[in-house]
CSV table of C-alpha atoms in Angstrom, one decimal:
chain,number,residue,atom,x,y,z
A,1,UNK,CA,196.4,33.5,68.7
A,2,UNK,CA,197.8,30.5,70.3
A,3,UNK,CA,196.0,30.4,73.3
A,4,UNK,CA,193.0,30.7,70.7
A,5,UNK,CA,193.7,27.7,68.6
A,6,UNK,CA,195.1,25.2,71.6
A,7,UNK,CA,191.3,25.9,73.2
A,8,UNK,CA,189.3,25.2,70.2
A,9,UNK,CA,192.1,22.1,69.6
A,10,UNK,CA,190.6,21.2,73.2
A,11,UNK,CA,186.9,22.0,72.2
A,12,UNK,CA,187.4,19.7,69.5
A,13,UNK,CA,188.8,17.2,70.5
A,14,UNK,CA,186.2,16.4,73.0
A,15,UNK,CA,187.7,17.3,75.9
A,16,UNK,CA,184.9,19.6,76.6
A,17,UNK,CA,182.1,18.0,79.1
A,18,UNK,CA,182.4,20.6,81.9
A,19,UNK,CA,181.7,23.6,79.3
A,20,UNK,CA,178.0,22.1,78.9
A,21,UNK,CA,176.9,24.2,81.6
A,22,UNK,CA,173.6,25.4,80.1
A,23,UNK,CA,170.6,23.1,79.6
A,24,UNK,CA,168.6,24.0,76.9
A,25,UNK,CA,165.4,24.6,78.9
A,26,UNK,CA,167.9,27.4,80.6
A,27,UNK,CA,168.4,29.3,77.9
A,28,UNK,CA,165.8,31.8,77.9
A,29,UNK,CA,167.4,34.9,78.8
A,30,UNK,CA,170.0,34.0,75.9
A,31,UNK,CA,167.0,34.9,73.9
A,32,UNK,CA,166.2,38.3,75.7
A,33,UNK,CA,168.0,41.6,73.5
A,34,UNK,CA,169.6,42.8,76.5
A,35,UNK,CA,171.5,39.3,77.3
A,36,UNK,CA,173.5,39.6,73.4
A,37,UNK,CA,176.8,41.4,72.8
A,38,UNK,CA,175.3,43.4,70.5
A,39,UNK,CA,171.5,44.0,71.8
A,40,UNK,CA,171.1,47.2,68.7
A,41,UNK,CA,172.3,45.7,65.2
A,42,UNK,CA,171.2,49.1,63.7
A,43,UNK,CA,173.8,50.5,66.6
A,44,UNK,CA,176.1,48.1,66.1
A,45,UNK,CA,176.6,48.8,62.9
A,46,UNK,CA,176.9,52.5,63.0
A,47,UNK,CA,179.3,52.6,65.8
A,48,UNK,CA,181.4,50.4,64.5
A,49,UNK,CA,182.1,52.3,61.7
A,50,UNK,CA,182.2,55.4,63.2
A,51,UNK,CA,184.9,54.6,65.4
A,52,UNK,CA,186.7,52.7,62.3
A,53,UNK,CA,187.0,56.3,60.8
A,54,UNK,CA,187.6,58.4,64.2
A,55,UNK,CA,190.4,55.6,65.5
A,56,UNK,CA,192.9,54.2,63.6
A,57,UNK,CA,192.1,50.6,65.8
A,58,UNK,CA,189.9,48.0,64.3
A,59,UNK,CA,189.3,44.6,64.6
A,60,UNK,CA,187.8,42.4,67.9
A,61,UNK,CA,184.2,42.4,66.7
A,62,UNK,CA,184.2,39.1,64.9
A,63,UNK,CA,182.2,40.5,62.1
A,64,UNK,CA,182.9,41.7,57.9
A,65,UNK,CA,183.6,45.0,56.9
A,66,UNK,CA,183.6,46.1,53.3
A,67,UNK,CA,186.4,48.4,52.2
A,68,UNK,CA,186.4,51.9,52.4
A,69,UNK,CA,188.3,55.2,51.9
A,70,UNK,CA,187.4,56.6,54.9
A,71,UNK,CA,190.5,55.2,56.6
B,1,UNK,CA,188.5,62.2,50.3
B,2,UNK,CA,189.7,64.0,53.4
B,3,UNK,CA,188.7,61.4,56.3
B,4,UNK,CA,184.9,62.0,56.7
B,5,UNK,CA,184.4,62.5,52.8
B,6,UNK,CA,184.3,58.7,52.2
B,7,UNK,CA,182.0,58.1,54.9
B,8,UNK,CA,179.7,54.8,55.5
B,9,UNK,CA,181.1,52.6,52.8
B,10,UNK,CA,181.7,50.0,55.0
B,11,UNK,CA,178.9,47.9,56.9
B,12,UNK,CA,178.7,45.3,59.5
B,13,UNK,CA,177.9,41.8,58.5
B,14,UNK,CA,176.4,40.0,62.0
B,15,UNK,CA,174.8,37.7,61.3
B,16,UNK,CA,176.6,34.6,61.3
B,17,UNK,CA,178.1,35.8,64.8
B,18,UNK,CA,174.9,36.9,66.2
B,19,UNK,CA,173.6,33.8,65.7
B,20,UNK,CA,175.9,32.3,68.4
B,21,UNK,CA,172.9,30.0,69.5
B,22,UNK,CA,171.2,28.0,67.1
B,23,UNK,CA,168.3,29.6,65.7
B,24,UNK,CA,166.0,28.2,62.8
B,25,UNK,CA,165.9,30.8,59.8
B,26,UNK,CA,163.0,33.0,59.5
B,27,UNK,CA,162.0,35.6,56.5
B,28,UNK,CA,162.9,39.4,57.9
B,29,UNK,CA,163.2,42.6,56.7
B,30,UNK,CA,164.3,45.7,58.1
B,31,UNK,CA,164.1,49.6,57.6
B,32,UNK,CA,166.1,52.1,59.0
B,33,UNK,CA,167.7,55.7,59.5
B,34,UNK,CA,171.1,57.0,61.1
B,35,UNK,CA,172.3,60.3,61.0
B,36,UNK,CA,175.9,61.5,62.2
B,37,UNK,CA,176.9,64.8,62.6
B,38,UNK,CA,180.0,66.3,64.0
B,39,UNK,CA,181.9,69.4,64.8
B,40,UNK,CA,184.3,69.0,61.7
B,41,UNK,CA,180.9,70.2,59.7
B,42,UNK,CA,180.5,66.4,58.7
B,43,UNK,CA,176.6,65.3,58.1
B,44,UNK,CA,175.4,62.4,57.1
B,45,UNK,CA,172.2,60.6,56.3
B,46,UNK,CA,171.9,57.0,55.7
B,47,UNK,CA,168.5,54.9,55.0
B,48,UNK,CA,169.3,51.1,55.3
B,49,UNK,CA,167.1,48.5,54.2
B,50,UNK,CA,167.9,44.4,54.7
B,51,UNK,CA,165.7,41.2,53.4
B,52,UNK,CA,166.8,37.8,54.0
B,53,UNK,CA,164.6,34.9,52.9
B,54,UNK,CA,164.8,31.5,53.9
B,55,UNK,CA,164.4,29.3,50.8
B,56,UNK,CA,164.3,26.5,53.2
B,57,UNK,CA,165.2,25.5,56.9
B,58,UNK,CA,168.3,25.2,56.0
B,59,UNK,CA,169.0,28.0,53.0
B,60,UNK,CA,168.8,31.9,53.1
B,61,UNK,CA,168.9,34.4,50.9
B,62,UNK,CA,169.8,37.9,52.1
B,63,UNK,CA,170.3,41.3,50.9
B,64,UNK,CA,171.2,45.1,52.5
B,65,UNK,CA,171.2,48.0,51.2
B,66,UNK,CA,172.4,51.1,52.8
B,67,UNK,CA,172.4,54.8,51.0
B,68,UNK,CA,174.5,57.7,52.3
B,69,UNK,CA,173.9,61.5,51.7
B,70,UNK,CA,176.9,63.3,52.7
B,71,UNK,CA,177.9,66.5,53.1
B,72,UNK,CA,180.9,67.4,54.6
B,73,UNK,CA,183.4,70.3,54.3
B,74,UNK,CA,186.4,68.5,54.2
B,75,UNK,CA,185.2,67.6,50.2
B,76,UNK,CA,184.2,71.8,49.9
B,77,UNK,CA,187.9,72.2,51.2
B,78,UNK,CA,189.4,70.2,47.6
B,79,UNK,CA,187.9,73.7,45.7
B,80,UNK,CA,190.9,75.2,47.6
B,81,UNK,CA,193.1,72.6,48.5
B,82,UNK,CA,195.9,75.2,49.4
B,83,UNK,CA,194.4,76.4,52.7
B,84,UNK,CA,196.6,74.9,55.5
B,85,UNK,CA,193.5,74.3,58.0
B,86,UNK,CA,190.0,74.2,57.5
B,87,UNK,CA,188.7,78.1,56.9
B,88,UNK,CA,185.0,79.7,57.9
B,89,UNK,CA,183.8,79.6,55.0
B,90,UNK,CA,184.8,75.6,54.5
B,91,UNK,CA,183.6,75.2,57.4
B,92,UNK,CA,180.1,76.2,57.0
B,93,UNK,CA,179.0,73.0,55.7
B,94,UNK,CA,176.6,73.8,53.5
B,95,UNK,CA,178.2,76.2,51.5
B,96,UNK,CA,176.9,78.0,48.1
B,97,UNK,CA,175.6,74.4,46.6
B,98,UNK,CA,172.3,73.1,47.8
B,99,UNK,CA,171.8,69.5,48.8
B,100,UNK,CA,174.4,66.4,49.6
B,101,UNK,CA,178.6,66.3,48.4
B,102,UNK,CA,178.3,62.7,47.5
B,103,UNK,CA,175.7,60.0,47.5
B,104,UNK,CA,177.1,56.9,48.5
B,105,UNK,CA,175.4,53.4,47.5
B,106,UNK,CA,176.4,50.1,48.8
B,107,UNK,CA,174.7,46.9,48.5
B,108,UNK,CA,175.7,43.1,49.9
B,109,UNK,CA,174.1,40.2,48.6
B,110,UNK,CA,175.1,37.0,50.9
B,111,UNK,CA,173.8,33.4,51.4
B,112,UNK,CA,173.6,31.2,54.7
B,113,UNK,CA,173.3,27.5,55.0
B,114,UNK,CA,172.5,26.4,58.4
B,115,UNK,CA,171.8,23.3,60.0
B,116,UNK,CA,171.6,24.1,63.4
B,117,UNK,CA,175.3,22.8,64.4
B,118,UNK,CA,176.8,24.5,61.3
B,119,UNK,CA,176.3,27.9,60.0
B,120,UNK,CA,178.4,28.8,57.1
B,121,UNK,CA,177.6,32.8,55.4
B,122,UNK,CA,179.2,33.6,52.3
B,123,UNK,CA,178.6,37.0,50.3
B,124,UNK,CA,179.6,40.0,48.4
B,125,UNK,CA,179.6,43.5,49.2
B,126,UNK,CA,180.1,46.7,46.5
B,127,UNK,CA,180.0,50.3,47.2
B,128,UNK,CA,180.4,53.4,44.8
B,129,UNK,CA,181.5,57.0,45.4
B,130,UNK,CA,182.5,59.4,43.5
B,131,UNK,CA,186.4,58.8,44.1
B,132,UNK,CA,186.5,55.3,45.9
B,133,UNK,CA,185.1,52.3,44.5
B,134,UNK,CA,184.7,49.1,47.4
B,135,UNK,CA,184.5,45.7,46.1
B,136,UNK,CA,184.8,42.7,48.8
B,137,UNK,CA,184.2,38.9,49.5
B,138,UNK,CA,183.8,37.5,52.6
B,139,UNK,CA,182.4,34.4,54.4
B,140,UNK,CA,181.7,33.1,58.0
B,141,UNK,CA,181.7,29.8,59.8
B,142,UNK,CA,179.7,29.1,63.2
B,143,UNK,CA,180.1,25.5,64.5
B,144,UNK,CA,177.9,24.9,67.9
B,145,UNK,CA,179.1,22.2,70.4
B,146,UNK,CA,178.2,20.9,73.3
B,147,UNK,CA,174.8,21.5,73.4
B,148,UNK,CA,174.6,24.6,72.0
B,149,UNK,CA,176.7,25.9,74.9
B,150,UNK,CA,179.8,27.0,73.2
B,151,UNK,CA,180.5,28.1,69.4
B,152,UNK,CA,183.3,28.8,67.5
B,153,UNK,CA,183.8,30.9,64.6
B,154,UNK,CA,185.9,32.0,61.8
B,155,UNK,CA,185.1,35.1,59.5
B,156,UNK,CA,187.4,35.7,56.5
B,157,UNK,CA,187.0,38.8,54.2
B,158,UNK,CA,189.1,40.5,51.5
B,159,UNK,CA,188.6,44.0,50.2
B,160,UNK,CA,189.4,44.9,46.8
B,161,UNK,CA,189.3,48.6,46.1
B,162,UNK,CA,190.4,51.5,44.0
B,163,UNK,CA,191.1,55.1,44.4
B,164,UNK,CA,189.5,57.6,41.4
B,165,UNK,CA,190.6,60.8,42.8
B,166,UNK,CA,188.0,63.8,41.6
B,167,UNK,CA,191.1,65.9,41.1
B,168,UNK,CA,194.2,65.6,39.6
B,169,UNK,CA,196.8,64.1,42.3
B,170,UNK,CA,200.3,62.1,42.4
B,171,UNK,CA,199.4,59.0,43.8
B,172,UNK,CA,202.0,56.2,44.5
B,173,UNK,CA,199.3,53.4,43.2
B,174,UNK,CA,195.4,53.7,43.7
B,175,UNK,CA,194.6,50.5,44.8
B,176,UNK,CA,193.7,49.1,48.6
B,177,UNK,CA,193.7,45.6,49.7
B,178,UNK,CA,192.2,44.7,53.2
B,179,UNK,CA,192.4,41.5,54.5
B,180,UNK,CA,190.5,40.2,57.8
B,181,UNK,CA,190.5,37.1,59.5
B,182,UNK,CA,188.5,36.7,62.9
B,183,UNK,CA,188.8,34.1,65.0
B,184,UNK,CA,185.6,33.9,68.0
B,185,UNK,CA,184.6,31.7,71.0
B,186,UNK,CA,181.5,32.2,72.9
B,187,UNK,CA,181.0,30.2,75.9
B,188,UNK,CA,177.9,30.0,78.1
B,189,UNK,CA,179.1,30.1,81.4
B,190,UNK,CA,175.5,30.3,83.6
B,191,UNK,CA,171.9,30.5,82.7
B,192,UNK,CA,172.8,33.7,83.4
B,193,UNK,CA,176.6,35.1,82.0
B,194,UNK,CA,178.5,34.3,78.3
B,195,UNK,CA,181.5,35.0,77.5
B,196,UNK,CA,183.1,36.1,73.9
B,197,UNK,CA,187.1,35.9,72.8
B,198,UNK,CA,187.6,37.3,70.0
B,199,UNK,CA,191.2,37.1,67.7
B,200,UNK,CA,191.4,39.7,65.0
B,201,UNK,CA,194.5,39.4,61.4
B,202,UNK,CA,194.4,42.4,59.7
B,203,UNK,CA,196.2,43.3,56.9
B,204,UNK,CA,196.1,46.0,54.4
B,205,UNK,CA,198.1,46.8,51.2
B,206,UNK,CA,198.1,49.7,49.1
B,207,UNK,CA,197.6,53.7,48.8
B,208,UNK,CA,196.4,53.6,52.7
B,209,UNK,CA,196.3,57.4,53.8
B,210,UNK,CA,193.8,59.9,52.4
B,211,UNK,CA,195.2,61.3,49.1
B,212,UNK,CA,193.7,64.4,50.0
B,213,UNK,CA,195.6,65.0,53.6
B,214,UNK,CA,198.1,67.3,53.2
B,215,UNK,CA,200.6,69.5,55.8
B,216,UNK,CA,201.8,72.5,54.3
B,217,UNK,CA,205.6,72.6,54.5
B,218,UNK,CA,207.5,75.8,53.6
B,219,UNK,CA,204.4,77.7,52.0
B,220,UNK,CA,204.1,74.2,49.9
B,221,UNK,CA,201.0,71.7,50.3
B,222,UNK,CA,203.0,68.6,50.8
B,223,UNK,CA,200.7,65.3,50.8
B,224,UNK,CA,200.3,62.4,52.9
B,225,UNK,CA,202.6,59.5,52.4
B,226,UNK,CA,202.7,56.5,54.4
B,227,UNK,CA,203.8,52.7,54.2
B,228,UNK,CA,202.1,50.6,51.8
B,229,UNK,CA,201.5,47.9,54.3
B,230,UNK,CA,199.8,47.5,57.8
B,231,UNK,CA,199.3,44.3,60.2
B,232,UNK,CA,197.3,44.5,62.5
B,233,UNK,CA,196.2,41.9,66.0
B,234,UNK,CA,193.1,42.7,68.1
B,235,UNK,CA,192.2,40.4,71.3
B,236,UNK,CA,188.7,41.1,72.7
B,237,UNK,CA,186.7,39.6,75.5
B,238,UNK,CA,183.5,40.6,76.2
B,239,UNK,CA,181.0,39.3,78.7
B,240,UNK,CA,176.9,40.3,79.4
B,241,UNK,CA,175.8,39.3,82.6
B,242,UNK,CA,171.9,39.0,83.7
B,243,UNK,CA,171.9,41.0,87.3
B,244,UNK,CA,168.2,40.1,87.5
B,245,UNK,CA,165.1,39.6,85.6
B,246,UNK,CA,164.7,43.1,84.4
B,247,UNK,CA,168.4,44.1,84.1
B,248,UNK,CA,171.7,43.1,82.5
B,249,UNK,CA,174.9,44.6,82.0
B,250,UNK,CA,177.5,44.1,79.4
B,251,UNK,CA,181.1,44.7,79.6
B,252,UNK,CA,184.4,44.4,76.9
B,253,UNK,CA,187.6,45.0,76.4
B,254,UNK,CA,190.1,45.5,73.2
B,255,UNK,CA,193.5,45.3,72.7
B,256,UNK,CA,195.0,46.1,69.3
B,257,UNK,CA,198.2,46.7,68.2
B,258,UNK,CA,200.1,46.9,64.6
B,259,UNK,CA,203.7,47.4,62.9
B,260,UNK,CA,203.2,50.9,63.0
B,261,UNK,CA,203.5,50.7,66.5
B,262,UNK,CA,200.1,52.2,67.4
B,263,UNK,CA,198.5,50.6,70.1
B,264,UNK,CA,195.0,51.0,71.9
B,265,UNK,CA,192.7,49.9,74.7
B,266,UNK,CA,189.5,50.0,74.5
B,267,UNK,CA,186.6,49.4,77.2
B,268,UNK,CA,183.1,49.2,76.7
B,269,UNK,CA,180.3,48.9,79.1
B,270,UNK,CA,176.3,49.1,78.9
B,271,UNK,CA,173.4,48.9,81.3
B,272,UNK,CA,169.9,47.6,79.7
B,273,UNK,CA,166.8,47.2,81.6
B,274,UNK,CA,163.3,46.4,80.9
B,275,UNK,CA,161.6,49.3,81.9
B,276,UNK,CA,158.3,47.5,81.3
B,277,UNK,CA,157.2,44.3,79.6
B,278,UNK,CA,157.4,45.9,76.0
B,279,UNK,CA,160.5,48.7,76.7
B,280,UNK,CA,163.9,48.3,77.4
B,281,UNK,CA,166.5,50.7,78.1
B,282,UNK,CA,169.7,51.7,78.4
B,283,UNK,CA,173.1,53.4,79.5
B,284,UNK,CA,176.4,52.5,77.7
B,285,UNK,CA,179.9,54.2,78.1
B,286,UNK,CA,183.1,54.0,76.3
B,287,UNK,CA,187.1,55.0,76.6
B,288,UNK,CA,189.5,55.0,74.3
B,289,UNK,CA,193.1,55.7,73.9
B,290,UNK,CA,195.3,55.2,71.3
B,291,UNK,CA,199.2,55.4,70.9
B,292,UNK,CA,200.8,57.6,67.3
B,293,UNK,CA,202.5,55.8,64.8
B,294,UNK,CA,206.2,55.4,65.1
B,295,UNK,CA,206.1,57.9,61.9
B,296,UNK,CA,204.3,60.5,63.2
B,297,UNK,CA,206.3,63.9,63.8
B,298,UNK,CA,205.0,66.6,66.2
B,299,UNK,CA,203.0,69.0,64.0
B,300,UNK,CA,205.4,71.8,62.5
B,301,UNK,CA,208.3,69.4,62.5
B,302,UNK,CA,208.0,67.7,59.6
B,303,UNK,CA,210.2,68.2,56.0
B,304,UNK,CA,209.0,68.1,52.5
B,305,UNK,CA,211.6,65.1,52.2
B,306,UNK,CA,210.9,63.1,54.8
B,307,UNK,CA,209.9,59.2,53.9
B,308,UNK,CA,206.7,59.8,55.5
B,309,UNK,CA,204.5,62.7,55.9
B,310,UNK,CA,201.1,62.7,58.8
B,311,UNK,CA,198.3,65.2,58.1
B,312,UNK,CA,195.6,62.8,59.2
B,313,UNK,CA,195.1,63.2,63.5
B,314,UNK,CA,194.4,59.5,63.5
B,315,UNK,CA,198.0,58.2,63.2
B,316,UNK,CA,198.9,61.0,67.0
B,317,UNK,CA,198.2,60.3,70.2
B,318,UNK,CA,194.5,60.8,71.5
B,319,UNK,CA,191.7,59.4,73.7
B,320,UNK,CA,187.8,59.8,72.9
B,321,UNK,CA,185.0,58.7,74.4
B,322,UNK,CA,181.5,57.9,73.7
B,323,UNK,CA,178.1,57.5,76.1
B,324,UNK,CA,174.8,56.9,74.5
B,325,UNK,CA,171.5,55.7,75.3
B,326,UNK,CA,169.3,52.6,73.2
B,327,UNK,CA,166.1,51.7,73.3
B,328,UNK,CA,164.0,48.6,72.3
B,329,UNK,CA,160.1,48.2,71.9
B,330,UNK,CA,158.7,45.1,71.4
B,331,UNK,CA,154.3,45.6,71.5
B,332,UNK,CA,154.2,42.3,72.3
B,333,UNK,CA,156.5,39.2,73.5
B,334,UNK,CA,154.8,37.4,70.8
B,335,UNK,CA,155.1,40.3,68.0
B,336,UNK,CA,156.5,40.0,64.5
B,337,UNK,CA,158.0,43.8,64.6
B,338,UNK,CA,160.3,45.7,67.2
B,339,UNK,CA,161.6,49.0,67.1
B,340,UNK,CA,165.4,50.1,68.4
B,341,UNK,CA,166.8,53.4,68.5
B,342,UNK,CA,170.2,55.1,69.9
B,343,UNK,CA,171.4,58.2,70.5
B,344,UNK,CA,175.1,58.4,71.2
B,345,UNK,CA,177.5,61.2,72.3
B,346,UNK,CA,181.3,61.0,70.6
B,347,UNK,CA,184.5,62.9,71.6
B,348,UNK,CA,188.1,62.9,71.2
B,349,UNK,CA,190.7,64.7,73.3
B,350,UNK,CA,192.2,67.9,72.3
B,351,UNK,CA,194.6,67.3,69.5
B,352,UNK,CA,197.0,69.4,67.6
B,353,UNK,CA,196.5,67.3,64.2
B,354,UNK,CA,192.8,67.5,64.8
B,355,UNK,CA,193.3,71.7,65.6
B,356,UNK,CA,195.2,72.0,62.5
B,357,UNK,CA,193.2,70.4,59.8
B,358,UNK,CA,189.8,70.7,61.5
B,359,UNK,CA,189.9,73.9,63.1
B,360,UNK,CA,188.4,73.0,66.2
B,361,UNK,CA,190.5,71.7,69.6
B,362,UNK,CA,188.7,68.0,69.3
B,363,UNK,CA,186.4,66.4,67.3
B,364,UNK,CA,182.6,66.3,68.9
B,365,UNK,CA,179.5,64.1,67.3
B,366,UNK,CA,176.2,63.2,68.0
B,367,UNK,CA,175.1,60.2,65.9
B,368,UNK,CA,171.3,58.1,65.9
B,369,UNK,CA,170.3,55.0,64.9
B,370,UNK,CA,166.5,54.1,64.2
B,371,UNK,CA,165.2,50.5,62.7
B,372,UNK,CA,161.9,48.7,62.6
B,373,UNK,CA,162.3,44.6,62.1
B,374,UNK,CA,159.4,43.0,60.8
B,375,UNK,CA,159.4,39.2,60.8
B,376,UNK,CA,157.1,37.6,58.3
């Protein structure tokens, strides 16, 4: 959590030139399905919750869940 | 219910995430299927259907929809909850009444303003069952910097929801709270690799096993009680590589750990390639392995008036893993519609939790995915 907020402190505070590494006209794979974390939404979803109910883990996927009583 | 009763209340919200490099917003809408369908005698059918449309460049308007037909034995089970472990006839799945146990419905309704830089989502979610009623809030904030290159973002959600047992049960208090903050980085490192770090708060308040779990203690069904409050971390960083034009592979790893003292690691890894100009493919693999909470008795050892009582196999000691295989099909590189699909593979280790309320040595499932996005 630290670590976390004293790198977007730096990110913010402009201290940031080196982490332009990408020129925009190099971006194309970033547009391909198999270059995104999660290339399947449909998947995504579905897994996500299925391993919410299996596991008793959660959390790391930077993304809302609604409620349930399946946990 | 039992674990699997209340199944597929919950959905993913991506979008702000997903849209980690600025995009411009476009009118979509989606249709799709997923089944699930494990060795507990757990089925489940879910059609999904999303529209979002963009009032303007800058505004959108979005709403999913996701319906699921369950049936699972576990909810047959409550017509005789004094059976210590799940019998044949339970079991069977279908049982003597024709068609679903419950039929779940859960819309979210959710707005995004988006500028290109900024990306701010903000919505509402609702579900209704039978015996659980969801109600949430959440929003999302994406800021891009550096040229697009890296992009920050916090998610913040809060579940509201209730308990309305179809029996007659003691309950403690009926109510659940959830609370989740996530904090992300993505980072482009190359034209060809980013990188994600991802900090998950949880939190969660309330009636938080199943009030159905049970352990039967001296010839007595004796239900589930745990604490009424959980905090949770999770650390993630995940990565997707480009190996060459036609392939890519994507790897992640997850730590979590909470004041119940279970702890986990989980690793994730997939292969996609485009198998031609229109198909890609893939191979994906995951492990899993999980420590119990510090409340957790070995099975058989537990008394009627202990402070805590663990039916459920998800607060022991297990491992499970999962393989699958996806698959995208684009007509076109210029096309409005794609199709995806997955079929995935899911099992747990043996278990004696698992062998006592399930009746089966580990937990096995199949589950498929299947949507069709139409830009219009």
């Amino acid at each position: 959590m630290k670590y976390i907020l004293l790198i977007s402190m730096l990110l913010f505070a402009g201290c940031s030139e080196k982490l332009v590494r990408v020129q925009a006209y190099e971006k194309e794979y970033f547009a391909q399905d198999k270059m995104k974390f999660n290339p399947l939404d449909q998947r995504t979803e579905m897994e996500n919750h299925v391993f919410l109910i299996r596991e008793a883990s959660a959390g790391g996927d930077s993304a809302f869940q609604g409620g349930c009583g399946c946990r | 219910m039992q674990i699997i009763k209340s199944f597929f209340i919950s959905l993913l919200l991506l979008i702000p995430f997903t849209k980690s490099y600025a995009s411009s917003l476009k009118d979509t809408m989606s249709f799709g299927f997923d089944t699930y369908s494990d060795s507990g005698n757990v089925e489940v059918y879910s059609p999904t259907f999303s529209l979002m449309k963009a009032l303007s460049n800058e505004f959108l308007l979005g709403f999913k929809v996701r319906i699921d037909s369950i049936t699972a034995a576990s909810i047959k089970k409550l017509a005789a909850p004094t059976a210590p472990v799940a019998t044949t006839a339970a079991a069977s799945g279908g049982g003597e009444n024709e068609g679903p146990d419950d039929v779940r419905f859960s819309p979210t309704f959710f707005a995004t303003y988006d500028n290109g830089a900024d990306s701010l989502t903000g919505g509402f979610y609702v579900s209704t069952e039978k015996d659980y009623q969801g109600k949430s809030v959440f929003t999302n904030y994406v800021r891009q910097l550096n040229q697009d290159n890296t992009a920050l973002g916090v998610g913040i959600s809060q579940s509201f929801d209730n308990w309305e047992p179809a029996i007659p049960l003691t309950m403690s208090r009926k109510d659940r709270k959830e609370s989740k903050v996530d904090l992300s980085i993505n980072q482009l490192i190359t034209p060809q690799l980013s990188i994600q770090l991802v900090y998950s708060y949880l939190y969660s308040e309330g009636f938080l096993p199943s009030p159905y779990n049970y352990l039967v203690i001296g010839g007595t069904n004796v239900y589930e009680k745990y604490p009424e409050t959980r905090t949770g971390d999770a650390f993630a960083i995940k990565g997707v590589a480009l190996i060459d034009e036609s392939n890519s592979i994507n790897l992640s790893y997850r730590y979590y750990k909470d004041n119940w003292n279970i702890a986990s690691h989980t690793i994730n890894t997939e292969w996609l390639s485009d198998i031609t100009k229109n198909i890609t493919i893939g191979l994906r693999g995951r492990y899993y392995t999980q420590t119990k909470a510090n409340f957790t008795k070995p099975l058989g050892t537990a008394l009627a008036t202990d402070a805590y009582i663990v039916s459920d196999y998800r607060a022991s000691a297990f491992d499970s893993f999962d393989i699958g295989v996806p698959f995208v099909y684009k007509p076109s590189s210029a096309s409005n519609i794609k199709f995806s699909a997955s079929i995935d593979y899911y099992q747990t280790t043996s278990n004696e939790y698992i062998k006592n309320w399930y009746n089966t040595d580990s937990l096995k499932a199949i589950y498929t995915t299947l949507r069709i996005d139409y830009d219009f």
